[in-house]
């Protein structure tokens, strides 16, 4: 997964619907992440990365269907446990904000029990726009050669 600068992440955050901003900053979301990690034996040192992956989903950077594989790869969790964790994240964190998440994904469908069926990414355009804005702002200011000096 590509790394984003703090500035790019803030620009993405500012474009989020209020419901997703609230979910990202919510104490309830943090508690749910901690409870899921405790239930499934995620080590304390792996908790920040787990929380970051959930945040990436809420920001539209990580499609929810890629979450189990990414979690398995980055946290060295077996496939079965990653699927169980993913189902709980989908059920307790993503499902309540699925209407807002639909803005970033063309289609997002959940099966009973919180299992994600399918999503199609729509976030690429939004990420590219944020990168372009950052590039535009990085240009150093230059003296205006067309401006006449004040006497």
PDB file of C-alpha atoms in Angstrom:
ATOM      1  CA  UNK A   1       0.000   0.000   0.000  1.00  0.00           C
ATOM      2  CA  UNK A   2       1.439   3.429  -0.900  1.00  0.00           C
ATOM      3  CA  UNK A   3       2.536   5.754   1.853  1.00  0.00           C
ATOM      4  CA  UNK A   4       0.943   9.196   2.070  1.00  0.00           C
ATOM      5  CA  UNK A   5       2.350  12.345   3.628  1.00  0.00           C
ATOM      6  CA  UNK A   6       0.653  13.952   6.631  1.00  0.00           C
ATOM      7  CA  UNK A   7      -0.421  16.798   4.370  1.00  0.00           C
ATOM      8  CA  UNK A   8      -2.051  14.458   1.842  1.00  0.00           C
ATOM      9  CA  UNK A   9      -3.841  12.582   4.616  1.00  0.00           C
ATOM     10  CA  UNK A  10      -5.207  15.830   6.079  1.00  0.00           C
ATOM     11  CA  UNK A  11      -6.464  16.911   2.651  1.00  0.00           C
ATOM     12  CA  UNK A  12      -8.182  13.544   2.252  1.00  0.00           C
ATOM     13  CA  UNK A  13      -9.622  13.807   5.749  1.00  0.00           C
ATOM     14  CA  UNK A  14     -11.079  17.239   4.963  1.00  0.00           C
ATOM     15  CA  UNK A  15     -12.958  15.805   1.956  1.00  0.00           C
ATOM     16  CA  UNK A  16     -14.635  13.079   4.007  1.00  0.00           C
ATOM     17  CA  UNK A  17     -18.329  13.225   4.868  1.00  0.00           C
ATOM     18  CA  UNK A  18     -18.941  14.261   8.476  1.00  0.00           C
ATOM     19  CA  UNK A  19     -20.146  10.758   9.414  1.00  0.00           C
ATOM     20  CA  UNK A  20     -16.784   9.245   8.412  1.00  0.00           C
ATOM     21  CA  UNK A  21     -14.830  11.985  10.179  1.00  0.00           C
ATOM     22  CA  UNK A  22     -16.837  11.249  13.320  1.00  0.00           C
ATOM     23  CA  UNK A  23     -16.199   7.513  12.963  1.00  0.00           C
ATOM     24  CA  UNK A  24     -12.450   8.069  12.518  1.00  0.00           C
ATOM     25  CA  UNK A  25     -12.181  10.264  15.607  1.00  0.00           C
ATOM     26  CA  UNK A  26     -14.740   8.403  17.710  1.00  0.00           C
ATOM     27  CA  UNK A  27     -13.890   6.936  21.072  1.00  0.00           C
ATOM     28  CA  UNK A  28     -16.386   4.166  20.293  1.00  0.00           C
ATOM     29  CA  UNK A  29     -14.402   3.189  17.189  1.00  0.00           C
ATOM     30  CA  UNK A  30     -11.184   3.141  19.209  1.00  0.00           C
ATOM     31  CA  UNK A  31     -12.827   0.989  21.896  1.00  0.00           C
ATOM     32  CA  UNK A  32     -14.219  -1.381  19.268  1.00  0.00           C
ATOM     33  CA  UNK A  33     -10.772  -1.739  17.679  1.00  0.00           C
ATOM     34  CA  UNK A  34      -9.254  -2.491  21.094  1.00  0.00           C
ATOM     35  CA  UNK A  35     -11.985  -5.038  21.920  1.00  0.00           C
ATOM     36  CA  UNK A  36     -11.561  -6.810  18.573  1.00  0.00           C
ATOM     37  CA  UNK A  37      -7.797  -6.909  19.030  1.00  0.00           C
ATOM     38  CA  UNK A  38      -8.131  -8.338  22.543  1.00  0.00           C
ATOM     39  CA  UNK A  39     -10.670 -10.948  21.430  1.00  0.00           C
ATOM     40  CA  UNK A  40      -8.392 -12.150  18.658  1.00  0.00           C
ATOM     41  CA  UNK A  41      -5.067 -11.872  20.459  1.00  0.00           C
ATOM     42  CA  UNK A  42      -3.536  -9.063  18.432  1.00  0.00           C
ATOM     43  CA  UNK A  43      -0.390  -8.029  20.269  1.00  0.00           C
ATOM     44  CA  UNK A  44      -0.185  -4.582  21.834  1.00  0.00           C
ATOM     45  CA  UNK A  45       2.672  -3.554  19.534  1.00  0.00           C
ATOM     46  CA  UNK A  46       0.594  -4.494  16.449  1.00  0.00           C
ATOM     47  CA  UNK A  47      -2.467  -2.538  17.610  1.00  0.00           C
ATOM     48  CA  UNK A  48      -1.422   0.815  16.057  1.00  0.00           C
ATOM     49  CA  UNK A  49      -0.979  -0.798  12.623  1.00  0.00           C
ATOM     50  CA  UNK A  50      -4.328  -2.595  12.960  1.00  0.00           C
ATOM     51  CA  UNK A  51      -6.025   0.703  13.870  1.00  0.00           C
ATOM     52  CA  UNK A  52      -4.272   2.451  10.961  1.00  0.00           C
ATOM     53  CA  UNK A  53      -5.620  -0.155   8.527  1.00  0.00           C
ATOM     54  CA  UNK A  54      -9.150   0.405   9.811  1.00  0.00           C
ATOM     55  CA  UNK A  55      -8.572   4.143   9.413  1.00  0.00           C
ATOM     56  CA  UNK A  56      -7.370   3.598   5.845  1.00  0.00           C
ATOM     57  CA  UNK A  57     -10.652   1.864   5.055  1.00  0.00           C
ATOM     58  CA  UNK A  58     -12.661   4.722   6.557  1.00  0.00           C
ATOM     59  CA  UNK A  59     -10.641   7.254   4.556  1.00  0.00           C
ATOM     60  CA  UNK A  60     -11.152   5.347   1.335  1.00  0.00           C
ATOM     61  CA  UNK A  61      -7.501   4.341   0.953  1.00  0.00           C
ATOM     62  CA  UNK A  62      -7.915   0.600   1.472  1.00  0.00           C
ATOM     63  CA  UNK A  63     -10.844  -1.223  -0.114  1.00  0.00           C
ATOM     64  CA  UNK A  64     -12.591  -3.276   2.584  1.00  0.00           C
ATOM     65  CA  UNK A  65     -12.245  -6.527   0.646  1.00  0.00           C
ATOM     66  CA  UNK A  66      -8.441  -6.147   0.718  1.00  0.00           C
ATOM     67  CA  UNK A  67      -8.391  -5.685   4.492  1.00  0.00           C
ATOM     68  CA  UNK A  68      -8.069  -9.386   5.480  1.00  0.00           C
ATOM     69  CA  UNK A  69      -5.144 -10.012   3.116  1.00  0.00           C
ATOM     70  CA  UNK A  70      -3.422  -6.774   4.138  1.00  0.00           C
ATOM     71  CA  UNK A  71      -3.926  -7.581   7.813  1.00  0.00           C
ATOM     72  CA  UNK A  72      -2.616 -11.099   7.285  1.00  0.00           C
ATOM     73  CA  UNK A  73       0.464  -9.822   5.435  1.00  0.00           C
ATOM     74  CA  UNK A  74       1.334  -6.880   7.695  1.00  0.00           C
ATOM     75  CA  UNK A  75       0.489  -8.377  11.083  1.00  0.00           C
ATOM     76  CA  UNK A  76       1.514 -11.963  10.298  1.00  0.00           C
ATOM     77  CA  UNK A  77      -1.910 -13.298  11.292  1.00  0.00           C
ATOM     78  CA  UNK A  78      -3.194 -16.543   9.807  1.00  0.00           C
ATOM     79  CA  UNK A  79      -5.851 -16.334   7.086  1.00  0.00           C
ATOM     80  CA  UNK A  80      -8.729 -17.687   9.180  1.00  0.00           C
ATOM     81  CA  UNK A  81      -8.123 -15.235  12.034  1.00  0.00           C
ATOM     82  CA  UNK A  82      -7.764 -12.337   9.566  1.00  0.00           C
ATOM     83  CA  UNK A  83     -11.153 -13.232   8.054  1.00  0.00           C
ATOM     84  CA  UNK A  84     -12.790 -13.316  11.504  1.00  0.00           C
ATOM     85  CA  UNK A  85     -11.265  -9.957  12.429  1.00  0.00           C
ATOM     86  CA  UNK A  86     -12.382  -8.521   9.095  1.00  0.00           C
ATOM     87  CA  UNK A  87     -15.952  -9.689   9.663  1.00  0.00           C
ATOM     88  CA  UNK A  88     -16.031  -7.997  13.067  1.00  0.00           C
ATOM     89  CA  UNK A  89     -14.570  -4.770  11.679  1.00  0.00           C
ATOM     90  CA  UNK A  90     -17.152  -4.836   8.898  1.00  0.00           C
ATOM     91  CA  UNK A  91     -19.989  -5.520  11.306  1.00  0.00           C
ATOM     92  CA  UNK A  92     -19.145  -3.139  14.152  1.00  0.00           C
ATOM     93  CA  UNK A  93     -17.244  -0.301  12.449  1.00  0.00           C
ATOM     94  CA  UNK A  94     -17.961  -0.225   8.712  1.00  0.00           C
ATOM     95  CA  UNK A  95     -21.589  -1.315   8.550  1.00  0.00           C
ATOM     96  CA  UNK A  96     -22.878   1.655  10.620  1.00  0.00           C
ATOM     97  CA  UNK A  97     -21.256   4.083   8.135  1.00  0.00           C
ATOM     98  CA  UNK A  98     -21.834   2.095   4.953  1.00  0.00           C
ATOM     99  CA  UNK A  99     -23.891   4.855   3.325  1.00  0.00           C
ATOM    100  CA  UNK A 100     -21.009   7.305   3.697  1.00  0.00           C
ATOM    101  CA  UNK A 101     -18.493   4.696   2.559  1.00  0.00           C
ATOM    102  CA  UNK A 102     -20.583   4.220  -0.574  1.00  0.00           C
ATOM    103  CA  UNK A 103     -19.339   7.644  -1.701  1.00  0.00           C
ATOM    104  CA  UNK A 104     -15.853   6.150  -2.079  1.00  0.00           C
ATOM    105  CA  UNK A 105     -16.858   2.802  -3.438  1.00  0.00           C
ATOM    106  CA  UNK A 106     -19.252   2.258  -6.323  1.00  0.00           C
ATOM    107  CA  UNK A 107     -20.850  -0.716  -4.701  1.00  0.00           C
ATOM    108  CA  UNK A 108     -20.513  -1.978  -1.171  1.00  0.00           C
ATOM    109  CA  UNK A 109     -22.638  -4.881  -0.034  1.00  0.00           C
ATOM    110  CA  UNK A 110     -22.751  -6.701   3.265  1.00  0.00           C
ATOM    111  CA  UNK A 111     -24.095 -10.175   3.884  1.00  0.00           C
ATOM    112  CA  UNK A 112     -25.892 -11.017   7.123  1.00  0.00           C
ATOM    113  CA  UNK A 113     -23.392 -11.287   9.960  1.00  0.00           C
ATOM    114  CA  UNK A 114     -21.255  -8.426   8.690  1.00  0.00           C
ATOM    115  CA  UNK A 115     -19.325 -10.298   6.013  1.00  0.00           C
ATOM    116  CA  UNK A 116     -18.393  -8.035   3.141  1.00  0.00           C
ATOM    117  CA  UNK A 117     -19.537  -9.351  -0.227  1.00  0.00           C
ATOM    118  CA  UNK A 118     -18.076  -6.886  -2.688  1.00  0.00           C
ATOM    119  CA  UNK A 119     -16.827  -3.345  -3.193  1.00  0.00           C
ATOM    120  CA  UNK A 120     -15.571  -1.525  -6.226  1.00  0.00           C
ATOM    121  CA  UNK A 121     -13.063   1.230  -5.607  1.00  0.00           C
ATOM    122  CA  UNK A 122     -13.979   4.774  -6.493  1.00  0.00           C
ATOM    123  CA  UNK A 123     -11.315   6.446  -4.355  1.00  0.00           C
ATOM    124  CA  UNK A 124      -8.565   6.606  -7.003  1.00  0.00           C
ATOM    125  CA  UNK A 125      -9.847   9.890  -8.430  1.00  0.00           C
ATOM    126  CA  UNK A 126     -10.079  11.452  -4.956  1.00  0.00           C
ATOM    127  CA  UNK A 127      -6.542  10.348  -4.023  1.00  0.00           C
ATOM    128  CA  UNK A 128      -5.155  11.689  -7.309  1.00  0.00           C
ATOM    129  CA  UNK A 129      -6.897  15.036  -6.736  1.00  0.00           C
ATOM    130  CA  UNK A 130      -5.317  15.319  -3.291  1.00  0.00           C
ATOM    131  CA  UNK A 131      -1.871  14.502  -4.724  1.00  0.00           C
ATOM    132  CA  UNK A 132      -2.288  17.117  -7.470  1.00  0.00           C
ATOM    133  CA  UNK A 133      -3.313  19.751  -4.914  1.00  0.00           C
ATOM    134  CA  UNK A 134      -0.217  18.968  -2.874  1.00  0.00           C
ATOM    135  CA  UNK A 135       1.987  19.277  -5.964  1.00  0.00           C
ATOM    136  CA  UNK A 136       0.421  22.629  -6.856  1.00  0.00           C
ATOM    137  CA  UNK A 137       1.043  23.990  -3.377  1.00  0.00           C
ATOM    138  CA  UNK A 138       4.649  22.780  -3.295  1.00  0.00           C
ATOM    139  CA  UNK A 139       5.652  25.225  -6.046  1.00  0.00           C
ATOM    140  CA  UNK A 140       7.754  27.968  -4.443  1.00  0.00           C
ATOM    141  CA  UNK A 141       6.433  31.502  -4.829  1.00  0.00           C
ATOM    142  CA  UNK A 142       8.185  33.488  -7.524  1.00  0.00           C
ATOM    143  CA  UNK A 143       8.420  37.200  -8.073  1.00  0.00           C
ATOM    144  CA  UNK A 144       5.774  38.468 -10.460  1.00  0.00           C
ATOM    145  CA  UNK A 145       7.720  39.700 -13.487  1.00  0.00           C
ATOM    146  CA  UNK A 146       4.662  41.521 -14.830  1.00  0.00           C
ATOM    147  CA  UNK A 147       4.119  43.640 -11.743  1.00  0.00           C
ATOM    148  CA  UNK A 148       5.477  47.180 -11.826  1.00  0.00           C
ATOM    149  CA  UNK A 149       7.550  48.360  -8.884  1.00  0.00           C
ATOM    150  CA  UNK A 150       5.965  50.868  -6.515  1.00  0.00           C
ATOM    151  CA  UNK A 151       7.801  54.162  -6.388  1.00  0.00           C
TER     152      UNK A 151
END
